[in-house]
Short mmCIF file of C-alpha atoms and ligand atoms in Angstrom, two decimals:
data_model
loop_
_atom_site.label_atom_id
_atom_site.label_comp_id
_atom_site.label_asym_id
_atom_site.label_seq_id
_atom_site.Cartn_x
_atom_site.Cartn_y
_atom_site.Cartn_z
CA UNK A 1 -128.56 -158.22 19.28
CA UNK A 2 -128.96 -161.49 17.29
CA UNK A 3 -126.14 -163.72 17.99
CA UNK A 4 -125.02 -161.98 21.13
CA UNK A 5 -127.37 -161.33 23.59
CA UNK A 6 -128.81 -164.88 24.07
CA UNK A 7 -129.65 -165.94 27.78
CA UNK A 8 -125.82 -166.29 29.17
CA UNK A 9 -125.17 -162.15 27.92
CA UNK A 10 -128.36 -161.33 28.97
CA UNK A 11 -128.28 -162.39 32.07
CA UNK A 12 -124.71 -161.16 32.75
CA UNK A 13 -125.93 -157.93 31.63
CA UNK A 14 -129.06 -157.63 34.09
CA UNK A 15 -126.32 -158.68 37.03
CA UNK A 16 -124.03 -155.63 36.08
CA UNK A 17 -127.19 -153.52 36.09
CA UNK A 18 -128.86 -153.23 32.54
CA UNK A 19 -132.45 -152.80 33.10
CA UNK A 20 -134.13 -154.17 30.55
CA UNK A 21 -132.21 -156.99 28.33
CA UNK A 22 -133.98 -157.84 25.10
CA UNK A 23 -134.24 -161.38 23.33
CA UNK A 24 -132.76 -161.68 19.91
CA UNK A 25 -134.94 -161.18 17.30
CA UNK A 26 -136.74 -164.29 16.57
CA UNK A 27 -138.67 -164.85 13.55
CA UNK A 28 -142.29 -164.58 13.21
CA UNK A 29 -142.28 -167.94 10.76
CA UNK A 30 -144.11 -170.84 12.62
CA UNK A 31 -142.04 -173.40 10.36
CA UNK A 32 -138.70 -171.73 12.66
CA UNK A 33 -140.20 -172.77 15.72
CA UNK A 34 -138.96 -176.22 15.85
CA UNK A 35 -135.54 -174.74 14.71
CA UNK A 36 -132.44 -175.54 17.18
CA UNK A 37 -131.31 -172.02 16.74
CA UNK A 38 -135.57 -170.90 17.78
CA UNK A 39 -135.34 -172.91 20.57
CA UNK A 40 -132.14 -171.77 22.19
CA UNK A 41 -133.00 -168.12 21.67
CA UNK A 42 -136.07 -168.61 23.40
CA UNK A 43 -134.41 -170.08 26.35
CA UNK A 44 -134.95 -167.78 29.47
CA UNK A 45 -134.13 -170.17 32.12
CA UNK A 46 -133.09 -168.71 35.25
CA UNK A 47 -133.64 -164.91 33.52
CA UNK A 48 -134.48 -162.49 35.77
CA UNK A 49 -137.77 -160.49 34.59
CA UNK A 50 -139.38 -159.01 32.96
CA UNK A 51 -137.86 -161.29 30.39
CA UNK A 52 -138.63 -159.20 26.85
CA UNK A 53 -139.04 -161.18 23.45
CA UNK A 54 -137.81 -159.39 20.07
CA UNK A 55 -140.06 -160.86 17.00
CA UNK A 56 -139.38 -160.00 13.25
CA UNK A 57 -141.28 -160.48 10.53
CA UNK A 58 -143.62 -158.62 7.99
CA UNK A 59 -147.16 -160.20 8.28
CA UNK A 60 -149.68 -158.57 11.15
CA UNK A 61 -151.68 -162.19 11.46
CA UNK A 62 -147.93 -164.04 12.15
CA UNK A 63 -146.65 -161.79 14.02
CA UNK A 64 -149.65 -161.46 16.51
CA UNK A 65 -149.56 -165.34 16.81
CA UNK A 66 -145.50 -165.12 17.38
CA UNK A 67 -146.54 -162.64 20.07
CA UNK A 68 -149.18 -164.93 21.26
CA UNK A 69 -146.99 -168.06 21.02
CA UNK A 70 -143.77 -166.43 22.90
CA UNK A 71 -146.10 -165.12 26.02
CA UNK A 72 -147.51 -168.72 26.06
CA UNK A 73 -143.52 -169.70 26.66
CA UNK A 74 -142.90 -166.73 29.02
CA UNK A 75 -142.41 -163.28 27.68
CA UNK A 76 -143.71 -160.28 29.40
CA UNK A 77 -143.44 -157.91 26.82
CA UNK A 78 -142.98 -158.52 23.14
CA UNK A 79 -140.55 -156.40 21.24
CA UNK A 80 -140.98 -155.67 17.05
CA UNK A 81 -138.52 -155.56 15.31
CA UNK A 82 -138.42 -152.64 12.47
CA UNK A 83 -134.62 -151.49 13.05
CA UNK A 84 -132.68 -154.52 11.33
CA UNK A 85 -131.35 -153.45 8.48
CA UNK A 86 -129.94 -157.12 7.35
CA UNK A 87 -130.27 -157.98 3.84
CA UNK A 88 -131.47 -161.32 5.10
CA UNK A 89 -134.02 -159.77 7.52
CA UNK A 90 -134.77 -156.96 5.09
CA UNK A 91 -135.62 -159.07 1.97
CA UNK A 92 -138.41 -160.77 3.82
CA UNK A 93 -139.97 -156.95 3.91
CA UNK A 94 -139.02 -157.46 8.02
CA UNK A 95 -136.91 -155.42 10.17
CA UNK A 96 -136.34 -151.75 9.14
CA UNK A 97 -137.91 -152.41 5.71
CA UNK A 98 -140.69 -152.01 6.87
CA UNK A 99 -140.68 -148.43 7.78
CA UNK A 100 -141.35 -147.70 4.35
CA UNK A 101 -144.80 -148.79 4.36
CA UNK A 102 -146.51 -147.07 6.94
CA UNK A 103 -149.80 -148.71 6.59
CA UNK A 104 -148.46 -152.48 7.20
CA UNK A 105 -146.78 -150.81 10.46
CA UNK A 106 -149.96 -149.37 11.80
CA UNK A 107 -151.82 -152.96 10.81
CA UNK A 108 -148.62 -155.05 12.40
CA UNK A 109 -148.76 -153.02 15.37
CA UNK A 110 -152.55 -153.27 16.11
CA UNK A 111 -152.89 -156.61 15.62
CA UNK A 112 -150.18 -157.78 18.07
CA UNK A 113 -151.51 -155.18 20.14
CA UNK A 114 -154.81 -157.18 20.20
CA UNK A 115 -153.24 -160.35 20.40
CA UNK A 116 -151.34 -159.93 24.05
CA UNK A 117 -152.50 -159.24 27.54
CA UNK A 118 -148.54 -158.31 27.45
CA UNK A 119 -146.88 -154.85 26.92
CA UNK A 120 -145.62 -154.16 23.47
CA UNK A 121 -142.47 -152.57 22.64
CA UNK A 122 -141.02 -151.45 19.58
CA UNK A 123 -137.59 -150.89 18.22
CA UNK A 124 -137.28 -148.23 14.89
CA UNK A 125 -134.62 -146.51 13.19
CA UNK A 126 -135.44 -143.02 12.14
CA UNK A 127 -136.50 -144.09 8.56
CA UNK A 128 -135.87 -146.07 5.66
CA UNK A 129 -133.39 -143.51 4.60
CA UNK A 130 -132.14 -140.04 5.20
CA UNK A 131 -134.54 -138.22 2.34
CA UNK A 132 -137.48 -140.28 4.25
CA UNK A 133 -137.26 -139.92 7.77
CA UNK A 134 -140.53 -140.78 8.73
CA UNK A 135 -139.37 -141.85 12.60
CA UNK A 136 -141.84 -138.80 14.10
CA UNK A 137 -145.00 -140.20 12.26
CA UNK A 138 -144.35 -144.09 12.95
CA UNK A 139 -143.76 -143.16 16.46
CA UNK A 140 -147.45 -141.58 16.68
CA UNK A 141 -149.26 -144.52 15.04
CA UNK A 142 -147.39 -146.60 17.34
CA UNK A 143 -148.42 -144.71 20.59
CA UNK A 144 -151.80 -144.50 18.95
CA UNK A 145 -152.12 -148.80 18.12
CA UNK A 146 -151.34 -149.20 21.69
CA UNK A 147 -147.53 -149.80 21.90
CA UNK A 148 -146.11 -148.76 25.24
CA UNK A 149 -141.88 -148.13 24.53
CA UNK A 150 -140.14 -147.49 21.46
CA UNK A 151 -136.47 -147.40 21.28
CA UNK A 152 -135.09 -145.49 18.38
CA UNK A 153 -131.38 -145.85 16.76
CA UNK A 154 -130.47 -142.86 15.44
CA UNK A 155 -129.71 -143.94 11.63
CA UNK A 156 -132.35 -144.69 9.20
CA UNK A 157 -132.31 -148.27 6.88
CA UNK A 158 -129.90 -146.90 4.66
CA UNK A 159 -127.63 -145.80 7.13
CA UNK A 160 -126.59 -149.24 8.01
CA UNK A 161 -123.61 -148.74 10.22
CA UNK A 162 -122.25 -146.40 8.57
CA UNK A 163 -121.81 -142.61 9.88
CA UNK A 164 -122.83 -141.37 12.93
CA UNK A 165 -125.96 -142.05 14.90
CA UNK A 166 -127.86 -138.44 14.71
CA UNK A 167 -130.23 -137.40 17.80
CA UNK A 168 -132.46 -134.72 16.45
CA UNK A 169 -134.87 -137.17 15.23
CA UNK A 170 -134.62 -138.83 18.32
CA UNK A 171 -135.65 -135.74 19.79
CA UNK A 172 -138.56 -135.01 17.71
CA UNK A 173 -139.89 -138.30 18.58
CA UNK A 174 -139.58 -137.86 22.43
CA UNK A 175 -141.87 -134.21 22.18
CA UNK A 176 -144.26 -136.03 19.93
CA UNK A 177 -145.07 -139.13 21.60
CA UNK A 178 -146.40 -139.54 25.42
CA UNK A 179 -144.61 -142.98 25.87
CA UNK A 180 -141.40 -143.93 27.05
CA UNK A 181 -138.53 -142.97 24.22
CA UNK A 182 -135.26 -145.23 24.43
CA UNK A 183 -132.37 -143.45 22.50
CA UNK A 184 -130.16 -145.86 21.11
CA UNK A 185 -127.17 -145.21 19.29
CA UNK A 186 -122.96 -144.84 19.56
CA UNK A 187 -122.95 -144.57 23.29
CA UNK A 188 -119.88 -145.62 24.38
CA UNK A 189 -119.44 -144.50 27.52
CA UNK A 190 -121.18 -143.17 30.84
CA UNK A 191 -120.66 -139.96 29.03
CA UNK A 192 -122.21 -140.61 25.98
CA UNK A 193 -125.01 -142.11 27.92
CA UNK A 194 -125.28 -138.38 29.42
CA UNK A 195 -125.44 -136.63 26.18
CA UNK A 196 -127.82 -138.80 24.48
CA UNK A 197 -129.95 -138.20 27.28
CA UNK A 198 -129.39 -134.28 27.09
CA UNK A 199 -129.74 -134.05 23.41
CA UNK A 200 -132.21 -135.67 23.14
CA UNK A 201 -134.73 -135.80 26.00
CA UNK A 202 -135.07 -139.39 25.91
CA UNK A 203 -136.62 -141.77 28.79
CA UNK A 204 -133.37 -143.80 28.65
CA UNK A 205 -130.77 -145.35 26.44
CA UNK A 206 -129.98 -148.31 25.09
CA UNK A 207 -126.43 -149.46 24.83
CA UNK A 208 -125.61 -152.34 21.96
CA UNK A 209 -121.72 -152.58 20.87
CA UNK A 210 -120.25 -151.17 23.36
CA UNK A 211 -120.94 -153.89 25.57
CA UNK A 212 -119.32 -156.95 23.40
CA UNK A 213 -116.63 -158.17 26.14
CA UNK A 214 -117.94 -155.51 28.49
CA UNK A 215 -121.13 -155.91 30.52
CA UNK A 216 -120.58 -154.40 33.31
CA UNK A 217 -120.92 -151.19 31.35
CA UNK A 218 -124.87 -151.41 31.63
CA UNK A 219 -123.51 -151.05 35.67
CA UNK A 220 -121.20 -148.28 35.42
CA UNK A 221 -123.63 -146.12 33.02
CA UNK A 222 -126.93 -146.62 35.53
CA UNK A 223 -124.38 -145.81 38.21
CA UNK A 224 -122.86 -142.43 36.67
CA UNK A 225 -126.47 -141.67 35.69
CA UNK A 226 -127.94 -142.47 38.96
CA UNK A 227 -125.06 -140.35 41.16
CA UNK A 228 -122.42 -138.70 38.60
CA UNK A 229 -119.89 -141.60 40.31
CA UNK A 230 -117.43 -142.60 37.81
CA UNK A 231 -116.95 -146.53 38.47
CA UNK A 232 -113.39 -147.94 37.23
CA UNK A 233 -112.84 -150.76 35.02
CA UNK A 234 -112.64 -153.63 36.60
CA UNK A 235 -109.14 -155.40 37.39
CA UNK A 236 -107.91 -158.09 35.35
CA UNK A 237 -108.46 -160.72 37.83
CA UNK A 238 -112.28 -159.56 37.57
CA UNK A 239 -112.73 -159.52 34.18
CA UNK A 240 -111.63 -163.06 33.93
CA UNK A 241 -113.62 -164.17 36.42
CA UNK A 242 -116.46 -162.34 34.23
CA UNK A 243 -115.48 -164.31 30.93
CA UNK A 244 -114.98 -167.48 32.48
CA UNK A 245 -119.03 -166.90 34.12
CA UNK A 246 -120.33 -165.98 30.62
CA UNK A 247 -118.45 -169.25 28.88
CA UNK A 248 -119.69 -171.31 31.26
CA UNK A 249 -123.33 -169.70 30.71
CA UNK A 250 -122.57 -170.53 26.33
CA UNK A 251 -121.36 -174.12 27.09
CA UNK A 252 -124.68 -174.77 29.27
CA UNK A 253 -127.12 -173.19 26.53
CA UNK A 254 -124.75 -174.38 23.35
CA UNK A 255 -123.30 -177.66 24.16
CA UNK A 256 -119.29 -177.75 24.33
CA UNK A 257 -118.28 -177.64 20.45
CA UNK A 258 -121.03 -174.82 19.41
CA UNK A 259 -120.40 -173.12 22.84
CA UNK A 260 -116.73 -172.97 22.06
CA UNK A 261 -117.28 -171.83 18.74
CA UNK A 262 -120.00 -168.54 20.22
CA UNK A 263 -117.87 -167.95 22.65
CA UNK A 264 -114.79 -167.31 20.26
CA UNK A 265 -116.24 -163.73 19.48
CA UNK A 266 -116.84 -163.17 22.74
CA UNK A 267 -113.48 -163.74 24.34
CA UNK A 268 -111.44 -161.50 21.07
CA UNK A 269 -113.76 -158.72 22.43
CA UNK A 270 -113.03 -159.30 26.16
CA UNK A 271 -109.25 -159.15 25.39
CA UNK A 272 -108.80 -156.93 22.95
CA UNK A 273 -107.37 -153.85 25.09
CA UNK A 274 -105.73 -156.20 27.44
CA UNK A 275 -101.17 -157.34 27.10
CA UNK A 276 -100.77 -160.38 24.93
CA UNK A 277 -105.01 -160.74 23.81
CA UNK A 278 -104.00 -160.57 20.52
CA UNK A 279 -102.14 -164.08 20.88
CA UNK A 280 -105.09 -165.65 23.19
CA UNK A 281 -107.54 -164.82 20.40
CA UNK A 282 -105.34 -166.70 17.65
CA UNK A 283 -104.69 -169.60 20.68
CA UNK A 284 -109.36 -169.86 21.45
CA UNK A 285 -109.57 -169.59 17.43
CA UNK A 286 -107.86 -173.01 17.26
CA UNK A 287 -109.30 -174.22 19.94
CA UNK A 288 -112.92 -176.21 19.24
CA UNK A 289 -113.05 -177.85 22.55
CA UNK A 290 -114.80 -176.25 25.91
CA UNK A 291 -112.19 -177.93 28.02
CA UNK A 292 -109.44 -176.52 26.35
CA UNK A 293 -110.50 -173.02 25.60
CA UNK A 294 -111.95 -172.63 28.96
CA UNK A 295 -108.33 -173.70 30.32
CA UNK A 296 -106.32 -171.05 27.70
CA UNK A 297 -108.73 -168.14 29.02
CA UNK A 298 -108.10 -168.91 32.79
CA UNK A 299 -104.41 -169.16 32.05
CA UNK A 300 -104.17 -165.90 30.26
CA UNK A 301 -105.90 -164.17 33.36
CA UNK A 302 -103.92 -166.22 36.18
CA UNK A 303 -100.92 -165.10 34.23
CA UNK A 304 -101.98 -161.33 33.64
CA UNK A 305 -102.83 -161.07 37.29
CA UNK A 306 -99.49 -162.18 38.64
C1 FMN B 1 -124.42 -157.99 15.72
C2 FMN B 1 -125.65 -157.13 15.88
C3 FMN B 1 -126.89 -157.73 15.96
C4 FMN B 1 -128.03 -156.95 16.12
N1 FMN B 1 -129.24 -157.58 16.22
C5 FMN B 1 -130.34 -156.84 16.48
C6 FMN B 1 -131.60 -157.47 16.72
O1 FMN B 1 -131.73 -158.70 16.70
N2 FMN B 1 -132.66 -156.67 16.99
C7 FMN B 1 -132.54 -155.31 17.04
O2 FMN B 1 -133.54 -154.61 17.32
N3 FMN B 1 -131.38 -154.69 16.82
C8 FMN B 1 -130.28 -155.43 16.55
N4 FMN B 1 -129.09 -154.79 16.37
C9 FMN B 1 -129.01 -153.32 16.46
C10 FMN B 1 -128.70 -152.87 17.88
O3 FMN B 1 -129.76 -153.23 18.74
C11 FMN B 1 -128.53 -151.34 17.95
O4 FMN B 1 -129.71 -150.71 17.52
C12 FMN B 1 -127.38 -150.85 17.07
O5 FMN B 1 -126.26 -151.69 17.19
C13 FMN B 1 -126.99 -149.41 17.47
O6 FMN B 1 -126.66 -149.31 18.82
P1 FMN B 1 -125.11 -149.34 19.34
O7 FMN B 1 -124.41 -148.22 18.63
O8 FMN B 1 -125.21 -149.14 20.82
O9 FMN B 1 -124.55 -150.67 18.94
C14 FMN B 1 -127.93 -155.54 16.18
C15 FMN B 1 -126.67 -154.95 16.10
C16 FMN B 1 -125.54 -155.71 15.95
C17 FMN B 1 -124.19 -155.03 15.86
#
């Protein structure tokens, strides 16, 4: 997820027991590679493998060099991008746009096929909208180009956010592929998880939103998976010991005004459920400082833990 899983979420969530934790997108422009924001997304320091690189963008010969260029930097698989559905992503013909043009998918995907010794991974919604669900057929000339995942959110481009994520689709493209299907999607919860996997026959699941301010539900879900063992939430005193771990991780990567400005969205998810949250979120929003808004969060836990 672009502007949340960068290296200190992504690394939190491996911990806690994701399996796979994805880059965020990066674009396939070579005049972006110099860019601050390019650089600290491809930051993998300390990552523990394989470390997976999203790229997004709409022509095959860039986006087989961005493959190219990111496994020359460290990636062991390369992700596409053809689920975003932002206007900003979309306008460049990138992202879920272009599901609508099946042709540039099956020349995007062979030619960064070609290009890495890698694995290649893709990411799809089910279409570019629900009259044109075309997830089934994408997912074959992917398999057949040489890709070797795909993880499919269950809404097409039109969708956006809006609705509910739908599974049948998901399903069709699990019986009519060979390779790995991820179902992605509205799971919330280890429950969810076990649905999603039920319904729709999936190789596993990928879990987005429901992890803002909550990692260690990559941990709880493999667990209940893995054994049916329903794993508490953690206590306060653990969750702030959590937060604190993943600012530290933003100041490192961001520097301390930037990191205290990421980690602002980070901390209002973290407390959101939790007595008095409300008022720390106002207290980190006014806050601009590392220092400061490092010392507010470890107050608010020593406080909620007494
Ligand atoms: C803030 C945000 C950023 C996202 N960025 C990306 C991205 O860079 N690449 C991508 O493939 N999907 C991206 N997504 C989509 C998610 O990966 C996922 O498909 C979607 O949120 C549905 O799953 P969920 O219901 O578990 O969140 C993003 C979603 C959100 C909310």
């Amino acid at each position: 997820m672009a502007g949340i899983t960068d290296r200190p979420f992504r690394r939190l969530a491996r911990r806690f027991g994701a399996a796979l934790a994805v880059s965020e997108m990066v674009s396939a422009r070579p005049e972006l590679r110099a860019s601050r924001k390019t650089r600290l997304r491809l930051d993998h320091a300390g990552e523990p493998g394989p470390i997976s690189v999203q790229i997004a963008g709409a022509d095959p010969a860039q986006l087989a060099d961005a493959a190219r260029f990111n496994v020359d930097l460290g990636a062991e698989i390369i992700d596409i991008n053809m689920g975003c559905p932002a206007k900003k992503v979309c306008n460049a013909c990138a992202g879920s746009a272009l599901l609508a043009d099946e042709a540039l998918v099956a020349r995007i995907l062979e030619a960064v096929v070609a290009a890495v010794p890698v694995p290649v991974t893709l990411k799809i919604r089910t279409g570019p909208s629900p009259e044109r669900r075309n997830a089934v057929r994408v997912a074959r000339l992917a398999e057949s180009a040489g890709v070797q995942m795909l993880a499919v959110h269950g809404r097409t481009r039109a969708c956006l956010f809006e609705g509910h994520a739908e599974y049948d689709t998901i399903a069709e493209v699990k019986s009519a592929v060979r390779v790995p299907v991820v179902a992605n999607g509205d799971i919330r919860t280890p429950d969810d998880a076990r649905r999603a996997l039920e319904r729709t026959g999936a190789d596993g699941i990928m879990i987005g939103r429901a992890a803002h301010g909550r990692p260690w539900l990559y941990g709880a879900v493999a667990r209940y998976l893995a054994s049916g063992e329903q794993v508490p939430p953690p206590a306060p005193r653990e969750i702030g010991r959590v937060l604190i771990e993943h600012l530290d991780g933003l100041y490192d990567l961001y520097g301390h005004e930037q990191g205290a400005r990421v980690a602002r969205k980070h901390i209002g998810w973290t407390v959101r459920d939790l007595p008095g949250g409300e008022a720390l979120r106002s207290t980190v929003n006014g806050i601009g400082v590392a220092g400061a808004q490092r010392a507010a969060v470890n107050d608010y836990f020593e406080r909620l833990a007494a």
